[in-house]
CSV table of N, CA and C in Angstrom, one decimal:
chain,number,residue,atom,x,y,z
U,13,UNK,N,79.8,-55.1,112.2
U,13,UNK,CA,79.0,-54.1,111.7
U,13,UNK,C,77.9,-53.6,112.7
U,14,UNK,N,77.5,-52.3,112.4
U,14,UNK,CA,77.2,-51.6,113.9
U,14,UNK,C,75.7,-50.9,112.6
U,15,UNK,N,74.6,-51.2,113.5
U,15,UNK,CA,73.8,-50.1,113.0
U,15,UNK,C,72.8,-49.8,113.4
U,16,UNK,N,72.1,-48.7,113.5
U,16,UNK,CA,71.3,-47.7,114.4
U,16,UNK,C,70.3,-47.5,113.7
U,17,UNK,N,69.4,-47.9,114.6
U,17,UNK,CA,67.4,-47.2,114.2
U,17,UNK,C,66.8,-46.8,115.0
U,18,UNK,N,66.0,-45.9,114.8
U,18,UNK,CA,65.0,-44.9,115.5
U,18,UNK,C,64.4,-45.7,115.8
U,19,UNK,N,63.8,-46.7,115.0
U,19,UNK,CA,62.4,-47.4,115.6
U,19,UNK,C,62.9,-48.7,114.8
U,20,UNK,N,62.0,-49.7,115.5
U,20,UNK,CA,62.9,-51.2,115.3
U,20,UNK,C,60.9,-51.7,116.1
U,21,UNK,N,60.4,-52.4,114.7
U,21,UNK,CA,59.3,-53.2,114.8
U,21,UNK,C,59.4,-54.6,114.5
U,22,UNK,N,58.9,-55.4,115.7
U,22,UNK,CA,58.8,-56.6,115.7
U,22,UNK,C,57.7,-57.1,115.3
U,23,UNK,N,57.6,-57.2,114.1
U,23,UNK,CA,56.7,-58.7,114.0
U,23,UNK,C,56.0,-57.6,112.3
U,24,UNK,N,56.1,-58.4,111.3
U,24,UNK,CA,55.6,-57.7,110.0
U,24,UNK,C,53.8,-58.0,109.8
U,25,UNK,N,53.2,-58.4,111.1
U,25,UNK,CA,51.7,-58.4,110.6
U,25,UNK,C,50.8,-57.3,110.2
U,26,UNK,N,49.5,-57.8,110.3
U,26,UNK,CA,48.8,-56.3,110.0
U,26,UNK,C,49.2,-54.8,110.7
U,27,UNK,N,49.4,-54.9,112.1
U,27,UNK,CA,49.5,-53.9,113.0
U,27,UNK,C,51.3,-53.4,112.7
U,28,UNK,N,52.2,-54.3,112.5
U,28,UNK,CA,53.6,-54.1,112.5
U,28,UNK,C,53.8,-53.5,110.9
U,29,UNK,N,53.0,-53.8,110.7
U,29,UNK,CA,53.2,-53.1,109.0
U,29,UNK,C,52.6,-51.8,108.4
U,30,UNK,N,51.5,-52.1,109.1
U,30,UNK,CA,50.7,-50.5,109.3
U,30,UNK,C,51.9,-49.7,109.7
U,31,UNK,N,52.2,-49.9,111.3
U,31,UNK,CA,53.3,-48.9,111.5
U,31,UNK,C,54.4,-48.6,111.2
U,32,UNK,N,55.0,-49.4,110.3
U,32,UNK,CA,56.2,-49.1,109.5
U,32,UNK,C,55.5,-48.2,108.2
U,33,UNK,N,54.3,-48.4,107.8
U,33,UNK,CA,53.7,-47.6,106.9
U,33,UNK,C,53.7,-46.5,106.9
U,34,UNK,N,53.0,-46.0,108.2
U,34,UNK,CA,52.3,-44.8,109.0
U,34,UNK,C,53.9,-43.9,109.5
U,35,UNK,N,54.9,-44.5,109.5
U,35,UNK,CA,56.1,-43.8,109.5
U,35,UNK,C,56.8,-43.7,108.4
U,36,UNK,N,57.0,-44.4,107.3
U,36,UNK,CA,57.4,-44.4,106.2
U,36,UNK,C,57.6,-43.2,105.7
U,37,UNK,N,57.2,-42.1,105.7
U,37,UNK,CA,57.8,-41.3,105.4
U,37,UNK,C,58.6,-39.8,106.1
U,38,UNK,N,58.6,-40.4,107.2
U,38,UNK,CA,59.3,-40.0,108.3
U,38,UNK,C,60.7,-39.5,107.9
U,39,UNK,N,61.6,-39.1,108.6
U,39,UNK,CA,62.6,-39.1,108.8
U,39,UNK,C,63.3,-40.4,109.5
U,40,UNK,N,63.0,-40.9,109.9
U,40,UNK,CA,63.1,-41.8,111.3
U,40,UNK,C,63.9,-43.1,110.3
U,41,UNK,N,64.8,-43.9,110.9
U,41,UNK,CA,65.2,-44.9,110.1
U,41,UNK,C,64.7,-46.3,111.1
U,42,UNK,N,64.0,-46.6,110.3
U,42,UNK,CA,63.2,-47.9,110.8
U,42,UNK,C,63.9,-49.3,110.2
U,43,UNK,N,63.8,-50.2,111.1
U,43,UNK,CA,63.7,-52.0,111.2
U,43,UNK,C,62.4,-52.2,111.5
U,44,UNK,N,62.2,-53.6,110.4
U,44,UNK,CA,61.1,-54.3,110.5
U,44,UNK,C,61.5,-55.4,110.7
U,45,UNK,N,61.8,-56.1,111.8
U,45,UNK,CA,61.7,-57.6,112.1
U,45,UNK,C,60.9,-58.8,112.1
U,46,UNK,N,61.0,-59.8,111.1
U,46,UNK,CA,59.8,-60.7,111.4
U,46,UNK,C,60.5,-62.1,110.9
U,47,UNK,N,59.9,-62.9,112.1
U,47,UNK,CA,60.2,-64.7,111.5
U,47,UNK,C,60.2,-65.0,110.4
U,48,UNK,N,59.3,-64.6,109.8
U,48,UNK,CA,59.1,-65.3,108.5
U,48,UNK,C,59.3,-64.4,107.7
U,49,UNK,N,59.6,-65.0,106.0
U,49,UNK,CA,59.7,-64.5,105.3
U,49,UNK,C,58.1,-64.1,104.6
U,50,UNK,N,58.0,-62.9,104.3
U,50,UNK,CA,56.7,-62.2,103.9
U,50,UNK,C,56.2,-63.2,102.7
U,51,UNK,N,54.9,-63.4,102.3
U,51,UNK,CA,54.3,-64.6,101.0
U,51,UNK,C,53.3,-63.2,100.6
U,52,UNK,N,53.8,-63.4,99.5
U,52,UNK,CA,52.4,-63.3,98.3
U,52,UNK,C,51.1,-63.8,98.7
U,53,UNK,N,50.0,-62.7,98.4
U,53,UNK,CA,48.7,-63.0,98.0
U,53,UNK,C,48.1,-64.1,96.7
U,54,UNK,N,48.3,-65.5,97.1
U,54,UNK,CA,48.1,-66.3,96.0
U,54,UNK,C,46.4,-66.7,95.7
U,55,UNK,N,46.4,-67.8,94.9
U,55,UNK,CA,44.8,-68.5,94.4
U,55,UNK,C,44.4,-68.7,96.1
U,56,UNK,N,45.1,-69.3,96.9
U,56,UNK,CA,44.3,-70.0,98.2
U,56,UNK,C,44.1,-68.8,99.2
U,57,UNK,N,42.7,-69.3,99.6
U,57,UNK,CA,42.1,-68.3,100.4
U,57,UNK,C,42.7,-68.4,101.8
U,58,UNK,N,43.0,-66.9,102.6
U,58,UNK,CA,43.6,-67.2,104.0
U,58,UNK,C,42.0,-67.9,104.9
U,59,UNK,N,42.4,-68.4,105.6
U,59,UNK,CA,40.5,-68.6,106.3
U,59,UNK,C,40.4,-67.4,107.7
U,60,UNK,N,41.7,-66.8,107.9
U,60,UNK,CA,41.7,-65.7,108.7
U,60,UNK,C,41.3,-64.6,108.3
U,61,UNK,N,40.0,-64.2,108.5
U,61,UNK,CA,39.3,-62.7,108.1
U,61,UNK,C,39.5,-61.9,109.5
U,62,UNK,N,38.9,-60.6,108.9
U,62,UNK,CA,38.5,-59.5,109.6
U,62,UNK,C,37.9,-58.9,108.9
U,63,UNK,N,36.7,-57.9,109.9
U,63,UNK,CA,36.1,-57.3,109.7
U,63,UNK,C,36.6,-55.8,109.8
U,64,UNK,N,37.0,-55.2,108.5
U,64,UNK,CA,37.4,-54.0,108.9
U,64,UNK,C,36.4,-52.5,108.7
U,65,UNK,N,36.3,-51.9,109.7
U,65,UNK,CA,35.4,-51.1,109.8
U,65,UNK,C,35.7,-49.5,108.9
U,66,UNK,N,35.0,-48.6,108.3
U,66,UNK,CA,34.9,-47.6,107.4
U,66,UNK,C,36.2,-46.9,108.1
U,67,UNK,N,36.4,-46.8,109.4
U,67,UNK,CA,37.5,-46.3,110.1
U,67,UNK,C,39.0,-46.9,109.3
U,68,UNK,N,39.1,-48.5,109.3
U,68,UNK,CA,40.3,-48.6,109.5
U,68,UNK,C,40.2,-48.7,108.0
U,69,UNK,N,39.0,-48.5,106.9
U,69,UNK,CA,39.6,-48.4,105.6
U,69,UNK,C,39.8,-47.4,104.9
U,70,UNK,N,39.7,-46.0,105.8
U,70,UNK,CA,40.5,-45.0,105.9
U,70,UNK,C,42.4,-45.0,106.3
U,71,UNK,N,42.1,-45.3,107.5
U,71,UNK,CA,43.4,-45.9,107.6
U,71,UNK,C,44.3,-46.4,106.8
U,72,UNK,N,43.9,-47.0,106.6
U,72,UNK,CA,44.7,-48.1,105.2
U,72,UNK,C,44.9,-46.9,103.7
U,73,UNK,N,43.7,-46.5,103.9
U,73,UNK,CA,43.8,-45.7,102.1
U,73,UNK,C,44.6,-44.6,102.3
U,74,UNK,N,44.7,-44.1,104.0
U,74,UNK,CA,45.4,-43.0,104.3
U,74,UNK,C,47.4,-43.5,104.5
U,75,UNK,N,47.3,-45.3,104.3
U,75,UNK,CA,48.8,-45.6,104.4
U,75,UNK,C,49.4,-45.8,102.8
U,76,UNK,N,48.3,-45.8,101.8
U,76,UNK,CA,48.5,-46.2,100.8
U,76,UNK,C,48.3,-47.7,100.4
U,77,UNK,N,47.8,-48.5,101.3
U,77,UNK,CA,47.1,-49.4,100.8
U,77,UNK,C,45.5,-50.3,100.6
U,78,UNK,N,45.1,-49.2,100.8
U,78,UNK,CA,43.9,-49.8,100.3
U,78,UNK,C,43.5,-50.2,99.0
U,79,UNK,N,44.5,-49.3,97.9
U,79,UNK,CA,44.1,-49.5,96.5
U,79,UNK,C,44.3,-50.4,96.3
U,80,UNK,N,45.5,-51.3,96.9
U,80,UNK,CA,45.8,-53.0,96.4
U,80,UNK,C,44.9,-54.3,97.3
U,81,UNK,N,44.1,-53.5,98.0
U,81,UNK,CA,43.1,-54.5,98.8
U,81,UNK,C,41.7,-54.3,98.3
U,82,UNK,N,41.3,-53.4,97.7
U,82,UNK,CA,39.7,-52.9,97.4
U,82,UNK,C,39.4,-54.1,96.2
U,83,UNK,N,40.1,-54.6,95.2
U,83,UNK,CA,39.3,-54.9,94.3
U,83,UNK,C,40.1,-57.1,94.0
U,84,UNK,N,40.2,-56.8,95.3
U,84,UNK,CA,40.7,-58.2,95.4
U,84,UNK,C,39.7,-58.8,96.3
U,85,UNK,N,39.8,-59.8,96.8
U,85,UNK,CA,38.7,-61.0,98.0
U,85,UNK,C,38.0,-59.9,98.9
U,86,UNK,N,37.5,-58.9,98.5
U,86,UNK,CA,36.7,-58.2,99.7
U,86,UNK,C,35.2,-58.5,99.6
U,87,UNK,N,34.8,-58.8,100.8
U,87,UNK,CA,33.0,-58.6,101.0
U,87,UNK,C,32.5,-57.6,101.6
U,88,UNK,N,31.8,-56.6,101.2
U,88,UNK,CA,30.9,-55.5,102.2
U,88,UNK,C,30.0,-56.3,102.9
U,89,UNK,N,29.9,-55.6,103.7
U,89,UNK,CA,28.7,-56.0,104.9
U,89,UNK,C,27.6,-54.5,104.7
U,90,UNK,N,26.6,-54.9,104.1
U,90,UNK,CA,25.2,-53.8,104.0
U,90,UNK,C,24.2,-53.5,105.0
U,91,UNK,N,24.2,-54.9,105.6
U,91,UNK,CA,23.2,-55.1,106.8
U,91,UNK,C,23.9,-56.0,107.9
U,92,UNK,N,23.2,-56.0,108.9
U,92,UNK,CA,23.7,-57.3,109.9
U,92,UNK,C,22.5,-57.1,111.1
U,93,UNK,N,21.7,-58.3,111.2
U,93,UNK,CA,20.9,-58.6,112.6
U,93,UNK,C,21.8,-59.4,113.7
U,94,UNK,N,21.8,-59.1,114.9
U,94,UNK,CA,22.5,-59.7,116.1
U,94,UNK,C,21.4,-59.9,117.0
U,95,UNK,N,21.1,-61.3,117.0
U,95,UNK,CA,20.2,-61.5,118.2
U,95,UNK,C,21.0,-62.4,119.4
U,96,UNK,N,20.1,-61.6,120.4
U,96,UNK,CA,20.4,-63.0,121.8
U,96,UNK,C,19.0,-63.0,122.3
U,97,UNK,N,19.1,-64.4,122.5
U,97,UNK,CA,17.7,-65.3,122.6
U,97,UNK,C,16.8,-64.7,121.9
U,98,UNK,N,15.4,-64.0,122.6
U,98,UNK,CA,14.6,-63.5,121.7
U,98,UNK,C,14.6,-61.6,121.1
U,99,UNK,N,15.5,-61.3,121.7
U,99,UNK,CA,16.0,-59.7,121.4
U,99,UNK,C,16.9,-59.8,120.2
U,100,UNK,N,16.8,-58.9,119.2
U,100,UNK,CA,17.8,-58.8,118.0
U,100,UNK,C,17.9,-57.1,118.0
U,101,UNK,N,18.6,-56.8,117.1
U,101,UNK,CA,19.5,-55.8,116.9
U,101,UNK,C,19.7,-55.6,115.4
U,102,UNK,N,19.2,-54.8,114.7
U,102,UNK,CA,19.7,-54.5,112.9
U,102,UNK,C,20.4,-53.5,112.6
U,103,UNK,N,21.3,-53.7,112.0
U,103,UNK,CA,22.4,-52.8,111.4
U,103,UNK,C,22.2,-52.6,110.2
U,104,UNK,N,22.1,-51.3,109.4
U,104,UNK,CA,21.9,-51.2,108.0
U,104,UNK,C,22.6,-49.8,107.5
U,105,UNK,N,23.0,-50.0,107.2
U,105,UNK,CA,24.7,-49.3,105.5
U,105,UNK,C,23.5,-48.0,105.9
U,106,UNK,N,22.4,-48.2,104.6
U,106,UNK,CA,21.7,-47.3,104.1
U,106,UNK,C,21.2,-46.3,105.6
U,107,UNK,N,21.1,-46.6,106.5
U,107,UNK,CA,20.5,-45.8,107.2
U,107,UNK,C,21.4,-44.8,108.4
U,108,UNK,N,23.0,-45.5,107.4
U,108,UNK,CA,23.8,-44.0,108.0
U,108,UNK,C,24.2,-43.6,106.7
U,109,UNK,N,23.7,-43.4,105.5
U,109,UNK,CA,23.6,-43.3,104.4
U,109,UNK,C,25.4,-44.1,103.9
U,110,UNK,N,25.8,-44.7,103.9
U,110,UNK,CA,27.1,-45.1,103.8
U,110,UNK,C,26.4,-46.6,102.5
U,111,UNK,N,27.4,-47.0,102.0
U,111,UNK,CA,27.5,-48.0,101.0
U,111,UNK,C,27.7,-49.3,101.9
U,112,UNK,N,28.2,-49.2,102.9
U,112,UNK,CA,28.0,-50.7,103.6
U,112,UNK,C,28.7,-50.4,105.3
U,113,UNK,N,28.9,-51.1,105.8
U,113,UNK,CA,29.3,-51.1,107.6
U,113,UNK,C,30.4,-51.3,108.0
U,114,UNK,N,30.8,-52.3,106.9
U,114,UNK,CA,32.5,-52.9,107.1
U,114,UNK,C,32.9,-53.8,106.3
U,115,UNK,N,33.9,-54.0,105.9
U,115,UNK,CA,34.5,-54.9,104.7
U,115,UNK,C,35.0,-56.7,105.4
U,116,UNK,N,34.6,-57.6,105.0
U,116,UNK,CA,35.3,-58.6,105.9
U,116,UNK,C,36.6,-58.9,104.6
U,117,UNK,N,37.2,-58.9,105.0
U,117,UNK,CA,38.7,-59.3,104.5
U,117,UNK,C,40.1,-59.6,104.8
U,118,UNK,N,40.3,-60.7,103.7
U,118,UNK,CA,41.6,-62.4,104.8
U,118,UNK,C,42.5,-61.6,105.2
U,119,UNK,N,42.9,-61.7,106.4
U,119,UNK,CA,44.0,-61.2,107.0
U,119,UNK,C,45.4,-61.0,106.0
U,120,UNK,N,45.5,-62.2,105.3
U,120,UNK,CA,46.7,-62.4,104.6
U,120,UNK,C,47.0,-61.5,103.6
U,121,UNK,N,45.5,-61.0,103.1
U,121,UNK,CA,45.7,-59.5,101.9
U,121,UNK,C,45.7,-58.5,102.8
U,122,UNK,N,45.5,-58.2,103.4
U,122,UNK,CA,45.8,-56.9,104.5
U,122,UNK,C,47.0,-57.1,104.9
U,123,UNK,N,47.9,-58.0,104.8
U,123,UNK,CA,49.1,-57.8,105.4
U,123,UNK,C,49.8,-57.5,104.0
U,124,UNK,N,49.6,-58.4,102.9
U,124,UNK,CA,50.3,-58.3,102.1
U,124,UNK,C,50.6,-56.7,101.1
U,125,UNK,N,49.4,-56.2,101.0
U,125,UNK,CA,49.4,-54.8,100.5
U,125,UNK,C,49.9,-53.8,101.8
U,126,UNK,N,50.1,-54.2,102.7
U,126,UNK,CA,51.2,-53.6,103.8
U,126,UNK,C,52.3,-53.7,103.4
U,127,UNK,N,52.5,-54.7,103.4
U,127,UNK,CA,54.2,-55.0,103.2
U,127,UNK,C,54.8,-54.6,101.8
U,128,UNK,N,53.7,-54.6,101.1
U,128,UNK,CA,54.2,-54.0,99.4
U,128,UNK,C,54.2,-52.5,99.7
U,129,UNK,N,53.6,-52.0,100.1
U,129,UNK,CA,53.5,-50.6,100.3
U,129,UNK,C,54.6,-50.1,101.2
U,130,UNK,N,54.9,-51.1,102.2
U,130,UNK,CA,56.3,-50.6,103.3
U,130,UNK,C,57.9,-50.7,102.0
U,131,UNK,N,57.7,-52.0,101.2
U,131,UNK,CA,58.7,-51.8,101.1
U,131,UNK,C,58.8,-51.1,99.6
U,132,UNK,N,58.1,-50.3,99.4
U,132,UNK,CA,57.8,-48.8,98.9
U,132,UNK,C,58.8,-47.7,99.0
U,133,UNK,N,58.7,-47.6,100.5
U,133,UNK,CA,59.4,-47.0,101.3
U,133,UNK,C,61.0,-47.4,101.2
U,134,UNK,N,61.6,-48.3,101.3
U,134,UNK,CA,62.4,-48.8,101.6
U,134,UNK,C,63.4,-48.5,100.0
């Protein structure tokens, strides 16, 4: 058996799933390849976060999944001081009038409202 794809993505993580997303409604006939088989968002917390910034949670809301990540394990970030030695640095939501700076949130729900939303598509 013989069969042909436009686009053939390796690896179903955050970035490999995005882009099967972000084509998803393409014309284009896509493969997603990946080791493992994709896991549910369960009770245990991934300990792999990220910080995703107002940008990429456009992104996401613009692939269709943000709605399944907003109201699950997310933390806003409102403020943040970065010091080195005696120099610091403050970051604050309110003074680019925005609700907060960036969301920290476990890798493992960012992937997984990917994957539900790719295979959406499918």
């Amino acid at each position: 058996m013989s069969t042909r794809f436009d686009v053939v993505i390796v690896g179903a993580g955050m970035v490999g799933a995005a882009l099967a997303c972000a084509l998803g409604e393409s014309r284009l006939k896509i493969a997603v390849l990946d080791a493992r088989a994709p896991t549910a968002v369960g009770e245990e917390y991934d300990l792999r976060v990220s910080a995703l910034t107002l940008a990429s949670r456009t992104v996401l809301q613009n692939l269709g999944a943000w709605e399944a990540i907003q109201h699950r394990r997310v933390s806003p970030v409102e403020m943040m001081e970065v010091w080195e030695e005696a120099d610091s640095i403050r970051f604050d939501a309110a003074e680019i009038g925005e609700a907060c700076l960036a969301y920290i949130v476990e890798n493992g729900l960012v992937q997984a409202a990917l994957i539900e939303r790719m295979y959406a598509f499918a």
